[in-house]
Amino acid sequence: MALITSLLLPTQFNSSSLAITCAINTPSHTYFKFPSGNHTFNSCKPLAAVASSVPYQPTNNLDYLEKEEFIGHDGVTFEAVGDGSVVAKMELKNGSVVSMLLPSGVITSYKAPMWHGGTVELLHTAVSEGDHGAALIQGGIFSNFTFTTDDCQVSFSPTHWVLSKIKSHPEESIKVELINKSSEDKIGIKYIVTLEEDGLQSEFEVQNSMHLPLQITGSILSHLTVSSPEATYAVGLERSNYWRRPLLESEFILSPPPDSNYQEGFGKIWNIPALQQLIPHWGATKDQNKEDMSGEEEDGYKNLRDKISLIYTDAPRSITVIDRGRRNSLSIGRIGLDEMYLFSPGSKVEIYSKYSYILVGQTAILKPIVVNPQDVWNGGQYIHNPNL
């Protein structure tokens, strides 16, 4: 476990027998149309995900990863951890370091150089004891996308990745390419992680080889570690429209314990029986209405002391996150995605605890991405470090 905590995680969990457990919940494919008419959804019922045709066994096999095309790249190393997982570590000459867990593709650590000459961990990851004594990893950067067709004949959610290419120039950048494919190669996906001197980019390239349009729903989410939510500000959201949503669901999301006021701030929804049937856990009351769920951001320098869970539909391409407690800032932006997700656990949680983080994401939840037949879509997010 010492190896896991040293390479991956800032939060320790003492046990010598724990194994790594990484799983993503496949989101439902049942969607609805918002009364405003701005968001149109697929009406597919949940389907079992199409089995991947890419075997994940080689990705957690060091013999495979030490093949000629993967070794010999300066700044890239592999270490076996836990039960059937491997850490791919990327390190630049300027001190930027990224650790990614394979085959899940979760980025568990991003250490970036700062103005004061040292490095700071920008991502927040925690490990705790899961079922049967296994280690449960939560936090970091992870994706949770589902790909479906209008006729519901294809439903595919990639959760395991195979290493395909490495391009290493440790003085400037390191690029790692992972791949996954649906059965019969109908959907081809590349997951490309690029570490540069002043930033980290996570991008997806989706090839639709079918004769039907492909809908993409889901998110790529980043847990950003902060001194405390109260000392943290999101800059640049003024006049953006938002929708309140409950905390998005995934095994990787670090969810703080609920309290009596936890759902009150963002669990509001219209008192519509059809919506309650589709999403019963939103818990509407008969006094709540459409206006409770949406609004316009009034604060251009938004303090994150309160618990919030919002999807912004017309936010700028990037926002700045300022942590006054740690005296650092970063920019986080989107590529090819129209929505931005912002979550704060609030400042009622203990300062410097495992809940000292905010969650920022790029999403296609309110409105799916449509990829035409024989077309390619690119999307993802980037984190820019302006502190050099």
CSV table of C-alpha atoms in Angstrom, one decimal:
chain,number,residue,atom,x,y,z
A,1,MET,CA,0.0,0.0,0.0
A,2,ALA,CA,3.0,2.3,0.5
A,3,LEU,CA,3.6,2.1,-3.2
A,4,ILE,CA,0.0,3.1,-4.0
A,5,THR,CA,0.0,6.1,-1.7
A,6,SER,CA,3.4,7.3,-2.8
A,7,LEU,CA,2.7,7.2,-6.5
A,8,LEU,CA,-1.0,7.9,-6.6
A,9,LEU,CA,-2.6,9.3,-3.5
A,10,PRO,CA,-2.2,12.2,-1.1
A,11,THR,CA,-4.5,10.5,1.4
A,12,GLN,CA,-3.2,7.3,3.1
A,13,PHE,CA,-5.2,4.2,4.1
A,14,ASN,CA,-3.1,1.8,6.2
A,15,SER,CA,-3.5,-1.7,5.1
A,16,SER,CA,-1.0,-4.1,3.5
A,17,SER,CA,-3.5,-6.4,1.9
A,18,LEU,CA,-5.8,-4.0,0.0
A,19,ALA,CA,-6.3,-4.4,-3.7
A,20,ILE,CA,-7.3,-1.6,-6.2
A,21,THR,CA,-11.0,-1.5,-7.1
A,22,CYS,CA,-11.9,0.8,-10.0
A,23,ALA,CA,-15.4,0.7,-11.5
A,24,ILE,CA,-17.7,3.2,-13.2
A,25,ASN,CA,-21.5,3.1,-12.9
A,26,THR,CA,-23.1,3.0,-16.3
A,27,PRO,CA,-25.6,5.9,-16.5
A,28,SER,CA,-29.2,5.3,-17.4
A,29,HIS,CA,-30.2,5.9,-21.0
A,30,THR,CA,-33.7,7.3,-20.1
A,31,TYR,CA,-33.9,11.0,-20.7
A,32,PHE,CA,-36.6,13.6,-20.8
A,33,LYS,CA,-37.4,16.9,-22.4
A,34,PHE,CA,-37.1,20.0,-20.3
A,35,PRO,CA,-40.3,22.2,-20.4
A,36,SER,CA,-38.2,25.1,-21.8
A,37,GLY,CA,-37.7,23.1,-25.0
A,38,ASN,CA,-34.0,23.7,-25.0
A,39,HIS,CA,-32.9,20.2,-24.2
A,40,THR,CA,-34.1,17.2,-26.2
A,41,PHE,CA,-33.3,13.7,-25.0
A,42,ASN,CA,-33.1,10.1,-26.2
A,43,SER,CA,-36.0,7.9,-24.9
A,44,CYS,CA,-34.0,4.7,-24.8
A,45,LYS,CA,-34.6,2.4,-21.9
A,46,PRO,CA,-31.5,1.2,-20.0
A,47,LEU,CA,-29.7,-1.5,-21.9
A,48,ALA,CA,-26.8,-3.7,-21.0
A,49,ALA,CA,-23.6,-2.2,-22.3
A,50,VAL,CA,-22.2,-3.7,-25.4
A,51,ALA,CA,-19.1,-5.8,-24.5
A,52,SER,CA,-15.8,-4.3,-25.5
A,53,SER,CA,-13.9,-6.0,-28.2
A,54,VAL,CA,-10.6,-4.7,-26.7
A,55,PRO,CA,-9.2,-7.1,-24.1
A,56,TYR,CA,-8.0,-5.2,-21.0
A,57,GLN,CA,-5.6,-7.9,-19.8
A,58,PRO,CA,-2.5,-6.6,-21.5
A,59,THR,CA,-2.9,-3.1,-20.0
A,60,ASN,CA,-2.3,-4.5,-16.5
A,61,ASN,CA,0.5,-6.8,-17.7
A,62,LEU,CA,4.0,-5.3,-17.2
A,63,ASP,CA,5.4,-7.7,-19.8
A,64,TYR,CA,3.0,-6.1,-22.4
A,65,LEU,CA,3.8,-2.6,-21.2
A,66,GLU,CA,7.5,-3.2,-21.5
A,67,LYS,CA,7.3,-4.1,-25.2
A,68,GLU,CA,9.6,-2.2,-27.5
A,69,GLU,CA,7.0,0.4,-28.6
A,70,PHE,CA,6.3,1.4,-24.9
A,71,ILE,CA,9.7,1.3,-23.2
A,72,GLY,CA,12.5,3.7,-23.9
A,73,HIS,CA,10.4,6.8,-23.6
A,74,ASP,CA,12.1,9.2,-21.3
A,75,GLY,CA,9.8,10.4,-18.5
A,76,VAL,CA,7.3,7.5,-18.7
A,77,THR,CA,7.5,4.6,-16.2
A,78,PHE,CA,5.1,1.8,-15.2
A,79,GLU,CA,4.6,0.2,-11.7
A,80,ALA,CA,2.3,-2.7,-10.8
A,81,VAL,CA,0.0,-1.9,-7.8
A,82,GLY,CA,-2.8,-3.6,-6.0
A,83,ASP,CA,-4.6,-6.5,-7.7
A,84,GLY,CA,-4.4,-6.3,-11.5
A,85,SER,CA,-3.7,-2.6,-11.9
A,86,VAL,CA,-0.7,-0.6,-13.2
A,87,VAL,CA,0.3,3.0,-12.6
A,88,ALA,CA,1.6,4.9,-15.6
A,89,LYS,CA,3.7,7.8,-14.4
A,90,MET,CA,4.6,10.8,-16.7
A,91,GLU,CA,7.2,13.3,-15.6
A,92,LEU,CA,8.6,16.4,-17.3
A,93,LYS,CA,11.9,18.1,-16.7
A,94,ASN,CA,10.2,21.1,-15.2
A,95,GLY,CA,8.8,19.0,-12.4
A,96,SER,CA,5.3,18.4,-13.7
A,97,VAL,CA,4.2,14.8,-12.8
A,98,VAL,CA,1.0,12.9,-13.6
A,99,SER,CA,0.0,9.4,-12.4
A,100,MET,CA,-2.7,7.4,-14.2
A,101,LEU,CA,-4.3,4.1,-13.2
A,102,LEU,CA,-4.6,1.4,-15.8
A,103,PRO,CA,-6.8,-0.1,-17.1
A,104,SER,CA,-9.4,2.3,-15.7
A,105,GLY,CA,-7.8,5.4,-17.1
A,106,VAL,CA,-8.3,7.4,-13.9
A,107,ILE,CA,-5.8,10.2,-13.4
A,108,THR,CA,-5.0,10.0,-9.7
A,109,SER,CA,-2.3,12.7,-9.3
A,110,TYR,CA,-1.2,15.9,-11.1
A,111,LYS,CA,1.7,17.7,-9.4
A,112,ALA,CA,2.5,21.1,-11.0
A,113,PRO,CA,5.4,23.5,-10.4
A,114,MET,CA,4.5,26.8,-8.7
A,115,TRP,CA,5.8,30.4,-8.6
A,116,HIS,CA,7.6,29.7,-5.3
A,117,GLY,CA,9.8,27.0,-6.9
A,118,GLY,CA,8.1,24.0,-5.4
A,119,THR,CA,5.3,21.7,-6.7
A,120,VAL,CA,1.7,21.4,-5.6
A,121,GLU,CA,-0.8,18.6,-5.9
A,122,LEU,CA,-3.7,19.9,-7.9
A,123,LEU,CA,-5.9,16.8,-7.8
A,124,HIS,CA,-7.7,15.4,-4.8
A,125,THR,CA,-7.8,11.6,-4.4
A,126,ALA,CA,-8.7,9.5,-1.4
A,127,VAL,CA,-8.5,5.8,-0.7
A,128,SER,CA,-10.6,4.0,1.8
A,129,GLU,CA,-11.6,0.5,2.6
A,130,GLY,CA,-14.3,-0.9,0.2
A,131,ASP,CA,-16.1,-4.2,0.1
A,132,HIS,CA,-14.3,-7.3,1.3
A,133,GLY,CA,-11.3,-5.2,2.4
A,134,ALA,CA,-10.5,-3.9,-1.1
A,135,ALA,CA,-9.2,-0.4,-1.5
A,136,LEU,CA,-11.8,2.0,-2.9
A,137,ILE,CA,-10.2,4.9,-4.9
A,138,GLN,CA,-12.2,8.1,-5.3
A,139,GLY,CA,-11.4,11.4,-6.7
A,140,GLY,CA,-8.9,12.5,-9.4
A,141,ILE,CA,-9.9,12.9,-13.0
A,142,PHE,CA,-12.2,10.3,-14.6
A,143,SER,CA,-14.7,10.0,-17.5
A,144,ASN,CA,-18.1,8.4,-17.5
A,145,PHE,CA,-19.5,8.4,-21.1
A,146,THR,CA,-22.2,6.3,-22.7
A,147,PHE,CA,-22.7,5.9,-26.4
A,148,THR,CA,-26.2,5.0,-27.8
A,149,THR,CA,-28.2,5.0,-31.1
A,150,ASP,CA,-31.7,6.2,-31.5
A,151,ASP,CA,-33.0,2.7,-32.1
A,152,CYS,CA,-31.3,1.6,-28.8
A,153,GLN,CA,-29.6,-1.2,-30.6
A,154,VAL,CA,-26.2,0.0,-29.4
A,155,SER,CA,-25.3,1.0,-25.9
A,156,PHE,CA,-21.7,1.1,-25.0
A,157,SER,CA,-19.8,2.5,-21.9
A,158,PRO,CA,-16.0,2.2,-22.0
A,159,THR,CA,-14.5,1.4,-18.6
A,160,HIS,CA,-11.2,-0.4,-19.5
A,161,TRP,CA,-8.5,1.0,-21.8
A,162,VAL,CA,-5.6,-0.4,-23.7
A,163,LEU,CA,-2.3,1.5,-24.1
A,164,SER,CA,-1.8,2.2,-27.8
A,165,LYS,CA,0.9,4.9,-28.2
A,166,ILE,CA,3.4,7.0,-26.3
A,167,LYS,CA,5.0,10.2,-27.6
A,168,SER,CA,7.6,11.6,-25.2
A,169,HIS,CA,9.5,14.8,-25.3
A,170,PRO,CA,10.3,15.3,-21.6
A,171,GLU,CA,11.6,18.8,-22.1
A,172,GLU,CA,8.2,19.9,-23.5
A,173,SER,CA,5.4,17.3,-23.4
A,174,ILE,CA,4.4,13.7,-23.0
A,175,LYS,CA,1.3,12.2,-24.7
A,176,VAL,CA,-0.2,8.8,-23.8
A,177,GLU,CA,-2.9,7.4,-26.1
A,178,LEU,CA,-5.4,4.7,-24.9
A,179,ILE,CA,-8.0,3.0,-27.0
A,180,ASN,CA,-11.3,1.1,-26.7
A,181,LYS,CA,-13.7,-0.2,-29.2
A,182,SER,CA,-17.3,-1.5,-29.2
A,183,SER,CA,-18.0,-5.0,-30.5
A,184,GLU,CA,-17.7,-5.3,-34.3
A,185,ASP,CA,-15.7,-2.1,-34.2
A,186,LYS,CA,-18.8,0.1,-34.6
A,187,ILE,CA,-17.5,2.7,-32.2
A,188,GLY,CA,-13.8,3.5,-31.9
A,189,ILE,CA,-12.6,5.6,-29.1
A,190,LYS,CA,-9.2,7.2,-28.3
A,191,TYR,CA,-8.5,8.6,-24.9
A,192,ILE,CA,-5.4,10.9,-25.2
A,193,VAL,CA,-3.7,12.4,-22.1
A,194,THR,CA,-1.2,15.1,-22.8
A,195,LEU,CA,1.1,16.5,-20.1
A,196,GLU,CA,2.7,19.9,-20.9
A,197,GLU,CA,4.9,22.2,-19.0
A,198,ASP,CA,2.0,24.4,-18.0
A,199,GLY,CA,-1.0,22.1,-18.3
A,200,LEU,CA,-2.8,18.8,-18.6
A,201,GLN,CA,-5.2,17.9,-21.3
A,202,SER,CA,-7.6,14.9,-21.4
A,203,GLU,CA,-9.3,14.5,-24.8
A,204,PHE,CA,-11.5,11.9,-26.4
A,205,GLU,CA,-11.7,11.1,-30.1
A,206,VAL,CA,-14.8,9.1,-31.1
A,207,GLN,CA,-15.2,7.5,-34.5
A,208,ASN,CA,-18.8,6.6,-35.5
A,209,SER,CA,-18.5,3.8,-38.1
A,210,MET,CA,-22.2,3.0,-38.1
A,211,HIS,CA,-25.0,4.1,-40.5
A,212,LEU,CA,-26.9,5.7,-37.6
A,213,PRO,CA,-26.3,8.8,-35.6
A,214,LEU,CA,-24.5,8.2,-32.3
A,215,GLN,CA,-25.5,10.0,-29.1
A,216,ILE,CA,-22.9,10.7,-26.4
A,217,THR,CA,-24.0,11.4,-22.8
A,218,GLY,CA,-21.8,11.7,-19.7
A,219,SER,CA,-19.0,13.7,-18.3
A,220,ILE,CA,-15.3,14.1,-17.6
A,221,LEU,CA,-14.9,15.3,-14.0
A,222,SER,CA,-11.9,16.7,-12.0
A,223,HIS,CA,-11.6,16.8,-8.2
A,224,LEU,CA,-9.5,19.8,-7.5
A,225,THR,CA,-7.8,19.9,-4.1
A,226,VAL,CA,-8.3,23.1,-2.1
A,227,SER,CA,-7.3,24.4,1.3
A,228,SER,CA,-11.1,24.7,2.0
A,229,PRO,CA,-14.1,25.5,-0.1
A,230,GLU,CA,-14.6,28.7,1.9
A,231,ALA,CA,-11.2,30.0,0.6
A,232,THR,CA,-12.0,29.0,-3.0
A,233,TYR,CA,-13.6,31.1,-5.8
A,234,ALA,CA,-14.8,30.3,-9.3
A,235,VAL,CA,-14.1,33.3,-11.5
A,236,GLY,CA,-15.9,34.0,-14.8
A,237,LEU,CA,-19.3,32.5,-14.5
A,238,GLU,CA,-21.3,35.8,-14.2
A,239,ARG,CA,-24.5,35.8,-16.4
A,240,SER,CA,-24.2,32.1,-17.2
A,241,ASN,CA,-27.4,30.1,-17.0
A,242,TYR,CA,-27.4,27.0,-14.7
A,243,TRP,CA,-29.6,24.1,-13.8
A,244,ARG,CA,-29.5,22.5,-10.3
A,245,ARG,CA,-28.8,18.8,-10.2
A,246,PRO,CA,-28.0,16.3,-7.5
A,247,LEU,CA,-24.4,15.2,-7.2
A,248,LEU,CA,-23.6,13.2,-10.3
A,249,GLU,CA,-23.2,9.5,-9.7
A,250,SER,CA,-20.1,7.5,-10.1
A,251,GLU,CA,-18.0,5.1,-8.1
A,252,PHE,CA,-15.1,7.6,-8.4
A,253,ILE,CA,-16.9,10.7,-7.1
A,254,LEU,CA,-15.8,11.5,-3.5
A,255,SER,CA,-19.2,12.2,-1.9
A,256,PRO,CA,-19.3,13.8,1.5
A,257,PRO,CA,-21.7,12.4,4.1
A,258,PRO,CA,-25.2,13.8,3.9
A,259,ASP,CA,-26.7,16.1,6.5
A,260,SER,CA,-30.1,17.6,7.1
A,261,ASN,CA,-29.5,20.5,4.8
A,262,TYR,CA,-27.4,18.7,2.1
A,263,GLN,CA,-30.2,18.2,-0.4
A,264,GLU,CA,-32.0,21.4,0.3
A,265,GLY,CA,-29.7,23.6,-1.7
A,266,PHE,CA,-29.7,21.7,-5.0
A,267,GLY,CA,-32.2,18.9,-4.8
A,268,LYS,CA,-35.1,20.9,-5.9
A,269,ILE,CA,-37.2,20.0,-9.0
A,270,TRP,CA,-40.6,20.5,-10.4
A,271,ASN,CA,-43.5,18.6,-8.8
A,272,ILE,CA,-44.1,16.6,-12.0
A,273,PRO,CA,-45.1,12.9,-11.5
A,274,ALA,CA,-43.4,11.9,-14.8
A,275,LEU,CA,-40.1,13.4,-13.7
A,276,GLN,CA,-40.4,11.9,-10.2
A,277,GLN,CA,-40.9,8.5,-11.8
A,278,LEU,CA,-37.8,8.9,-14.0
A,279,ILE,CA,-35.6,10.4,-11.3
A,280,PRO,CA,-37.2,9.5,-8.0
A,281,HIS,CA,-34.2,10.5,-5.8
A,282,TRP,CA,-34.5,14.1,-6.7
A,283,GLY,CA,-37.2,14.4,-4.0
A,284,ALA,CA,-39.5,17.2,-5.1
A,285,THR,CA,-42.1,18.8,-2.8
A,286,LYS,CA,-45.4,20.2,-3.9
A,287,ASP,CA,-44.2,23.8,-3.2
A,288,GLN,CA,-41.3,23.6,-5.6
A,289,ASN,CA,-41.6,24.7,-9.2
A,290,LYS,CA,-39.7,25.2,-12.4
A,291,GLU,CA,-38.0,28.4,-11.2
A,292,ASP,CA,-36.4,26.5,-8.3
A,293,MET,CA,-34.3,24.4,-10.7
A,294,SER,CA,-32.8,27.0,-13.0
A,295,GLY,CA,-31.3,30.5,-12.8
A,296,GLU,CA,-28.7,32.9,-14.0
A,297,GLU,CA,-25.4,33.3,-12.2
A,298,GLU,CA,-25.0,36.7,-10.7
A,299,ASP,CA,-21.6,36.4,-9.2
A,300,GLY,CA,-18.5,36.8,-11.3
A,301,TYR,CA,-16.3,35.9,-8.3
A,302,LYS,CA,-18.3,33.0,-6.8
A,303,ASN,CA,-17.3,31.9,-3.4
A,304,LEU,CA,-17.7,28.1,-2.9
A,305,ARG,CA,-18.4,28.1,0.8
A,306,ASP,CA,-22.0,26.8,0.3
A,307,LYS,CA,-22.9,23.3,-1.0
A,308,ILE,CA,-23.8,23.6,-4.6
A,309,SER,CA,-24.3,21.2,-7.6
A,310,LEU,CA,-24.9,23.1,-10.8
A,311,ILE,CA,-24.7,22.4,-14.6
A,312,TYR,CA,-24.0,25.6,-16.5
A,313,THR,CA,-25.4,25.5,-20.1
A,314,ASP,CA,-23.7,28.6,-21.5
A,315,ALA,CA,-20.5,29.1,-19.4
A,316,PRO,CA,-17.4,30.4,-21.0
A,317,ARG,CA,-14.9,27.9,-22.5
A,318,SER,CA,-12.7,28.2,-19.4
A,319,ILE,CA,-13.0,29.5,-15.8
A,320,THR,CA,-10.4,30.3,-13.2
A,321,VAL,CA,-10.4,28.7,-9.8
A,322,ILE,CA,-8.6,30.7,-7.1
A,323,ASP,CA,-7.6,29.2,-3.8
A,324,ARG,CA,-6.6,32.0,-1.5
A,325,GLY,CA,-5.7,29.6,1.3
A,326,ARG,CA,-2.9,28.0,-0.8
A,327,ARG,CA,-2.2,31.1,-2.8
A,328,ASN,CA,-2.5,29.5,-6.2
A,329,SER,CA,-4.9,29.4,-9.1
A,330,LEU,CA,-5.6,27.4,-12.2
A,331,SER,CA,-7.8,27.6,-15.3
A,332,ILE,CA,-10.0,24.7,-16.4
A,333,GLY,CA,-11.7,24.5,-19.7
A,334,ARG,CA,-13.7,22.4,-22.1
A,335,ILE,CA,-13.2,21.1,-25.6
A,336,GLY,CA,-16.1,20.1,-27.8
A,337,LEU,CA,-18.6,20.0,-24.8
A,338,ASP,CA,-21.3,22.6,-24.2
A,339,GLU,CA,-21.9,22.2,-20.5
A,340,MET,CA,-19.9,22.8,-17.3
A,341,TYR,CA,-20.5,21.1,-14.0
A,342,LEU,CA,-19.6,22.7,-10.6
A,343,PHE,CA,-19.9,21.0,-7.3
A,344,SER,CA,-18.8,22.1,-3.8
A,345,PRO,CA,-19.2,20.1,-0.6
A,346,GLY,CA,-19.4,23.3,1.3
A,347,SER,CA,-17.4,24.5,4.2
A,348,LYS,CA,-19.2,22.7,7.0
A,349,VAL,CA,-16.9,19.8,6.4
A,350,GLU,CA,-13.6,19.8,8.4
A,351,ILE,CA,-10.9,22.0,6.9
A,352,TYR,CA,-8.0,20.0,5.4
A,353,SER,CA,-10.1,16.9,5.5
A,354,LYS,CA,-10.6,14.4,2.7
A,355,TYR,CA,-13.5,16.6,1.6
A,356,SER,CA,-11.4,19.7,1.0
A,357,TYR,CA,-12.0,19.8,-2.7
A,358,ILE,CA,-14.3,21.1,-5.4
A,359,LEU,CA,-15.5,19.1,-8.4
A,360,VAL,CA,-15.4,20.7,-11.9
A,361,GLY,CA,-16.5,18.9,-15.0
A,362,GLN,CA,-17.3,19.1,-18.7
A,363,THR,CA,-20.5,17.4,-19.5
A,364,ALA,CA,-23.1,16.3,-22.1
A,365,ILE,CA,-26.0,15.6,-19.7
A,366,LEU,CA,-28.7,18.1,-20.4
A,367,LYS,CA,-28.1,17.8,-24.1
A,368,PRO,CA,-26.3,14.8,-25.6
A,369,ILE,CA,-23.6,15.2,-28.3
A,370,VAL,CA,-24.7,13.8,-31.7
A,371,VAL,CA,-22.1,12.2,-34.0
A,372,ASN,CA,-23.3,11.7,-37.5
A,373,PRO,CA,-22.6,8.4,-39.4
A,374,GLN,CA,-19.0,8.0,-40.5
A,375,ASP,CA,-18.0,11.2,-38.6
A,376,VAL,CA,-15.5,11.9,-35.8
A,377,TRP,CA,-16.1,13.9,-32.5
A,378,ASN,CA,-13.4,15.4,-30.3
A,379,GLY,CA,-14.0,16.5,-26.8
A,380,GLY,CA,-12.5,16.8,-23.3
A,381,GLN,CA,-11.0,19.2,-20.9
A,382,TYR,CA,-7.7,20.9,-20.1
A,383,ILE,CA,-6.2,22.3,-16.9
A,384,HIS,CA,-3.9,25.3,-17.3
A,385,ASN,CA,-1.3,26.1,-14.6
A,386,PRO,CA,-0.5,29.8,-14.7
A,387,ASN,CA,1.8,29.8,-11.7
A,388,LEU,CA,5.1,29.3,-13.5
